[in-house]
Short mmCIF file of C-alpha atoms and ligand atoms in Angstrom, two decimals:
data_model
loop_
_atom_site.label_atom_id
_atom_site.label_comp_id
_atom_site.label_asym_id
_atom_site.label_seq_id
_atom_site.Cartn_x
_atom_site.Cartn_y
_atom_site.Cartn_z
CA MET A 1489 -4.31 -17.02 -26.02
CA THR A 1490 -6.22 -14.23 -27.69
CA HIS A 1491 -5.66 -10.96 -25.91
CA LEU A 1492 -7.89 -9.51 -23.21
CA VAL A 1493 -9.24 -5.98 -22.83
CA ALA A 1494 -9.77 -4.48 -19.37
CA PRO A 1495 -11.39 -1.03 -19.24
CA SER A 1496 -10.17 0.91 -16.21
CA ILE A 1497 -13.06 2.07 -14.04
CA LEU A 1498 -10.88 4.93 -12.73
CA SER A 1499 -11.92 6.93 -15.79
CA ALA A 1500 -15.65 6.17 -15.37
CA ASP A 1501 -18.29 8.64 -14.18
CA PHE A 1502 -18.35 7.98 -10.42
CA ALA A 1503 -21.68 9.76 -10.12
CA ASP A 1504 -23.15 7.19 -12.48
CA LEU A 1505 -20.97 4.16 -11.95
CA ARG A 1506 -23.76 1.66 -12.51
CA GLN A 1507 -24.38 2.93 -16.02
CA ASP A 1508 -20.70 2.59 -16.90
CA ILE A 1509 -20.57 -0.93 -15.45
CA GLU A 1510 -23.60 -1.89 -17.52
CA MET A 1511 -21.87 -0.45 -20.59
CA ILE A 1512 -18.84 -2.69 -19.87
CA ASN A 1513 -21.18 -5.68 -19.36
CA GLU A 1514 -22.63 -5.15 -22.82
CA SER A 1515 -19.24 -4.63 -24.44
CA ASP A 1516 -16.52 -7.02 -25.66
CA ALA A 1517 -14.44 -6.28 -22.53
CA ASP A 1518 -13.01 -9.30 -20.71
CA TRP A 1519 -12.31 -7.80 -17.29
CA ILE A 1520 -12.95 -4.62 -15.34
CA HIS A 1521 -9.67 -3.06 -14.19
CA VAL A 1522 -10.02 -1.61 -10.69
CA ASP A 1523 -7.31 0.81 -9.47
CA VAL A 1524 -6.88 1.06 -5.71
CA MET A 1525 -4.65 3.95 -4.55
CA ASP A 1526 -3.72 4.74 -0.96
CA GLY A 1527 -2.16 8.19 -1.16
CA VAL A 1528 1.13 6.73 0.14
CA PHE A 1529 2.46 4.41 -2.56
CA VAL A 1530 1.08 6.81 -5.14
CA PRO A 1531 0.22 10.51 -4.79
CA ASN A 1532 -3.51 9.95 -5.19
CA ILE A 1533 -6.40 8.23 -3.40
CA SER A 1534 -9.07 6.42 -5.40
CA PHE A 1535 -11.60 4.22 -3.59
CA GLY A 1536 -11.90 1.23 -1.27
CA PHE A 1537 -14.00 -1.79 -0.40
CA PRO A 1538 -17.56 -0.35 -0.41
CA VAL A 1539 -17.08 0.95 -3.95
CA ILE A 1540 -15.47 -2.30 -5.18
CA LYS A 1541 -18.33 -4.32 -3.69
CA ALA A 1542 -20.80 -2.05 -5.49
CA ILE A 1543 -18.92 -2.57 -8.77
CA GLU A 1544 -18.94 -6.33 -8.20
CA ARG A 1545 -22.68 -6.35 -7.54
CA TYR A 1546 -23.47 -5.07 -11.03
CA SER A 1547 -20.54 -6.43 -13.04
CA SER A 1548 -20.80 -9.57 -15.14
CA LYS A 1549 -17.05 -9.40 -15.85
CA PRO A 1550 -14.23 -10.53 -13.53
CA LEU A 1551 -12.58 -7.80 -11.46
CA ASP A 1552 -8.87 -7.22 -12.12
CA ILE A 1553 -7.72 -5.37 -9.00
CA HIS A 1554 -4.53 -3.31 -9.25
CA LEU A 1555 -3.26 -2.43 -5.78
CA MET A 1556 -1.19 0.73 -5.69
CA ILE A 1557 -0.86 0.51 -1.92
CA VAL A 1558 1.83 -0.18 0.66
CA GLU A 1559 1.56 -3.35 2.77
CA PRO A 1560 -0.99 -5.04 0.48
CA ASP A 1561 -0.79 -8.26 2.55
CA ARG A 1562 -2.95 -6.62 5.22
CA TYR A 1563 -5.93 -6.42 2.87
CA LEU A 1564 -5.71 -9.35 0.43
CA LYS A 1565 -8.59 -11.23 2.04
CA ASP A 1566 -10.77 -8.13 2.02
CA PHE A 1567 -10.13 -7.65 -1.69
CA LYS A 1568 -11.00 -11.28 -2.34
CA ASN A 1569 -14.21 -10.82 -0.33
CA SER A 1570 -14.98 -7.67 -2.33
CA GLY A 1571 -15.04 -9.72 -5.53
CA ALA A 1572 -11.47 -9.87 -6.89
CA SER A 1573 -10.61 -12.45 -9.54
CA VAL A 1574 -7.12 -11.10 -10.20
CA ILE A 1575 -5.08 -9.32 -7.52
CA THR A 1576 -1.98 -7.44 -8.66
CA VAL A 1577 0.52 -6.01 -6.18
CA HIS A 1578 3.49 -3.76 -6.90
CA GLU A 1579 6.94 -5.31 -6.69
CA GLU A 1580 8.13 -1.99 -5.23
CA ALA A 1581 5.60 -2.30 -2.38
CA CYS A 1582 6.38 -5.90 -1.35
CA THR A 1583 9.37 -6.85 0.79
CA HIS A 1584 8.42 -10.54 0.70
CA LEU A 1585 6.90 -10.79 -2.75
CA HIS A 1586 6.99 -14.58 -2.85
CA ARG A 1587 4.94 -14.80 0.34
CA THR A 1588 2.45 -12.23 -0.95
CA ILE A 1589 2.00 -14.13 -4.23
CA GLN A 1590 1.37 -17.38 -2.38
CA ALA A 1591 -1.21 -15.64 -0.17
CA ILE A 1592 -3.07 -14.36 -3.25
CA LYS A 1593 -3.08 -17.82 -4.79
CA ASP A 1594 -4.23 -19.42 -1.53
CA LEU A 1595 -7.29 -17.15 -1.73
CA GLY A 1596 -8.11 -18.65 -5.13
CA CYS A 1597 -7.27 -15.50 -7.12
CA LYS A 1598 -4.92 -15.09 -10.04
CA ALA A 1599 -1.73 -13.42 -8.85
CA GLY A 1600 -0.20 -10.44 -10.63
CA VAL A 1601 2.87 -8.27 -10.08
CA ALA A 1602 3.04 -4.69 -11.34
CA LEU A 1603 6.28 -2.89 -12.19
CA ASN A 1604 6.76 0.86 -12.24
CA PRO A 1605 8.38 2.32 -15.38
CA HIS A 1606 11.85 2.42 -13.77
CA THR A 1607 11.80 -1.18 -12.51
CA SER A 1608 13.57 -3.73 -14.67
CA VAL A 1609 11.74 -6.92 -15.62
CA SER A 1610 14.84 -8.86 -14.56
CA CYS A 1611 13.77 -8.52 -10.90
CA LEU A 1612 11.05 -11.08 -11.65
CA GLU A 1613 13.35 -13.83 -12.90
CA ASN A 1614 13.16 -15.82 -9.67
CA ILE A 1615 9.41 -15.56 -9.27
CA LEU A 1616 8.08 -15.62 -12.81
CA VAL A 1617 7.13 -19.28 -12.57
CA ASP A 1618 4.85 -18.47 -9.61
CA ILE A 1619 2.82 -15.65 -11.11
CA ASP A 1620 -0.08 -15.49 -13.54
CA LEU A 1621 0.30 -11.92 -14.74
CA VAL A 1622 2.80 -9.08 -14.92
CA CYS A 1623 1.39 -5.58 -15.21
CA LEU A 1624 3.89 -3.29 -16.89
CA MET A 1625 3.12 0.30 -15.97
CA SER A 1626 3.48 2.39 -19.08
CA VAL A 1627 2.93 5.60 -17.07
CA ASN A 1628 3.88 6.48 -13.51
CA PRO A 1629 1.01 5.08 -11.46
CA GLY A 1630 -1.47 7.37 -9.77
CA PHE A 1631 -3.52 9.02 -12.48
CA GLY A 1632 -5.44 8.21 -15.63
CA GLY A 1633 -4.98 10.09 -18.88
CA GLN A 1634 -1.16 10.28 -18.92
CA LYS A 1635 1.18 9.90 -21.87
CA PHE A 1636 2.48 6.44 -22.75
CA ILE A 1637 6.20 5.86 -22.00
CA ASP A 1638 7.89 4.39 -25.10
CA ASN A 1639 10.52 2.33 -23.24
CA THR A 1640 7.65 -0.01 -22.32
CA TYR A 1641 8.13 -1.79 -25.67
CA ASN A 1642 11.66 -2.86 -24.63
CA LYS A 1643 10.29 -4.18 -21.34
CA ILE A 1644 7.51 -6.15 -23.03
CA LYS A 1645 9.96 -7.82 -25.40
CA ALA A 1646 12.42 -8.68 -22.63
CA LEU A 1647 9.65 -10.04 -20.42
CA ARG A 1648 8.12 -12.12 -23.21
CA LEU A 1649 11.52 -13.68 -23.90
CA MET A 1650 11.89 -14.50 -20.20
CA ALA A 1651 8.36 -15.93 -20.13
CA ASP A 1652 9.04 -18.15 -23.16
CA ARG A 1653 11.77 -19.72 -21.06
CA LEU A 1654 10.12 -19.84 -17.63
CA ASN A 1655 6.33 -19.45 -17.85
CA SER A 1656 4.80 -19.63 -21.30
CA ASP A 1657 1.27 -18.95 -19.98
CA LEU A 1658 2.27 -15.61 -18.45
CA MET A 1659 -0.13 -12.76 -19.13
CA ILE A 1660 1.57 -9.44 -19.85
CA GLU A 1661 -0.73 -6.53 -19.09
CA ILE A 1662 -0.03 -2.97 -20.17
CA ASP A 1663 -1.44 -0.20 -18.03
CA GLY A 1664 -1.33 3.50 -18.90
CA GLY A 1665 -1.81 5.48 -22.07
CA VAL A 1666 -3.08 2.53 -24.11
CA ASN A 1667 -5.08 3.70 -27.12
CA SER A 1668 -6.06 2.83 -30.67
CA HIS A 1669 -2.69 4.08 -31.99
CA ASN A 1670 -0.36 1.95 -29.88
CA CYS A 1671 -2.44 -1.16 -29.14
CA LEU A 1672 -1.37 -3.25 -32.12
CA ALA A 1673 2.30 -2.56 -31.51
CA LEU A 1674 1.86 -3.56 -27.85
CA LEU A 1675 0.34 -6.90 -28.79
CA ASN A 1676 2.98 -7.46 -31.40
CA ALA A 1677 5.74 -6.85 -28.83
CA GLY A 1678 4.26 -9.64 -26.67
CA ALA A 1679 1.56 -8.10 -24.47
CA ASN A 1680 -1.79 -9.85 -24.18
CA VAL A 1681 -3.87 -7.80 -21.73
CA LEU A 1682 -4.69 -4.17 -22.55
CA VAL A 1683 -5.92 -1.83 -19.81
CA ALA A 1684 -7.59 1.30 -21.12
CA GLY A 1685 -9.11 4.16 -19.14
CA ASN A 1686 -9.18 7.45 -20.92
CA SER A 1687 -9.23 6.02 -24.44
CA VAL A 1688 -12.43 4.11 -23.59
CA PHE A 1689 -14.34 6.45 -21.28
CA GLY A 1690 -13.23 9.56 -23.14
CA ALA A 1691 -14.44 8.14 -26.45
CA GLU A 1692 -17.68 9.26 -28.03
CA ASN A 1693 -18.72 5.62 -28.20
CA PRO A 1694 -17.02 3.59 -25.42
CA ILE A 1695 -18.53 0.26 -26.57
CA LYS A 1696 -17.02 0.82 -30.00
CA ALA A 1697 -13.67 1.85 -28.49
CA ILE A 1698 -13.59 -1.43 -26.51
CA ALA A 1699 -14.56 -3.42 -29.61
CA GLU A 1700 -11.74 -1.81 -31.56
CA LEU A 1701 -9.19 -2.76 -28.90
CA LYS A 1702 -10.59 -6.29 -28.79
CA LYS A 1703 -10.77 -7.01 -32.50
CA LEU A 1704 -7.11 -6.26 -33.14
CA ASP A 1705 -5.09 -8.88 -34.91
CA PRO A 1706 -1.41 -8.74 -33.91
CA LYS A 1707 -0.50 -10.40 -37.20
CA LEU A 1708 -1.61 -7.27 -39.04
CA ILE A 1709 1.48 -5.34 -38.07
C1 DX5 B 2931 -2.81 4.50 -13.41
C2 DX5 B 2931 -3.76 3.34 -13.38
C3 DX5 B 2931 -4.33 3.01 -14.70
C4 DX5 B 2931 -5.19 4.08 -15.31
C5 DX5 B 2931 -5.04 3.96 -16.81
O1 DX5 B 2931 -2.16 4.58 -12.20
O2 DX5 B 2931 -3.12 2.19 -12.90
O3 DX5 B 2931 -5.07 1.78 -14.65
O4 DX5 B 2931 -6.54 3.98 -14.97
O5 DX5 B 2931 -5.67 5.04 -17.39
P1 DX5 B 2931 -5.33 5.54 -18.86
O6 DX5 B 2931 -5.66 4.43 -19.79
O7 DX5 B 2931 -6.21 6.74 -19.02
O8 DX5 B 2931 -3.87 5.88 -18.89
ZN1 ZN B 2932 -4.15 0.18 -13.15
#
């Protein structure tokens, strides 16, 4: 598949969210990445259902919801009802990950699992066949605008090898510090979904920044 680009709304102007959503609608972006933080799993609080519903009302792109929360099972249905197309939970936050994944799929959403930088991709070996997407955190979750962690390349390569064996349709999403300097190398290592917050919303021309991330050709590297 050609790769997808998912601008992260966490870096948008919350006082003018509608304008930023309309910008994404007009752009080459494939999804809107929506970061939900509970102040427990991560040391920050972002937003909840009323804001996600407002995003959904104006967005023409599917919502890719990244749950940085404990006990995500309690709220899966609410996220679906708020407009989620993809729901990603953290492996570190799920005691019964298999059950959680099945619950997401039963709601008709694509199911994703996110891994913190310290978590090895090998923990997914027994569930890879059941999931649609793995989100590799390339920063410690909780904040936008952090520096990319280089070990992520090793994780992408190891995960892509595992996926070749067990789930060739697996989407590998990279979240944190993605920019115009590292995006080609990420695709070349085996990623195919790029989340970008600061490098899009901090750009002088966000539409152009999205187009640049989208038009990359992994063969060029
Ligand atoms: C971090 C979030 C990311 C964040 C990425 O916890 O999961 O999605 O918005 O922002 P940048 O691209 O600025 O690192
Ligand atoms: Zn995220």
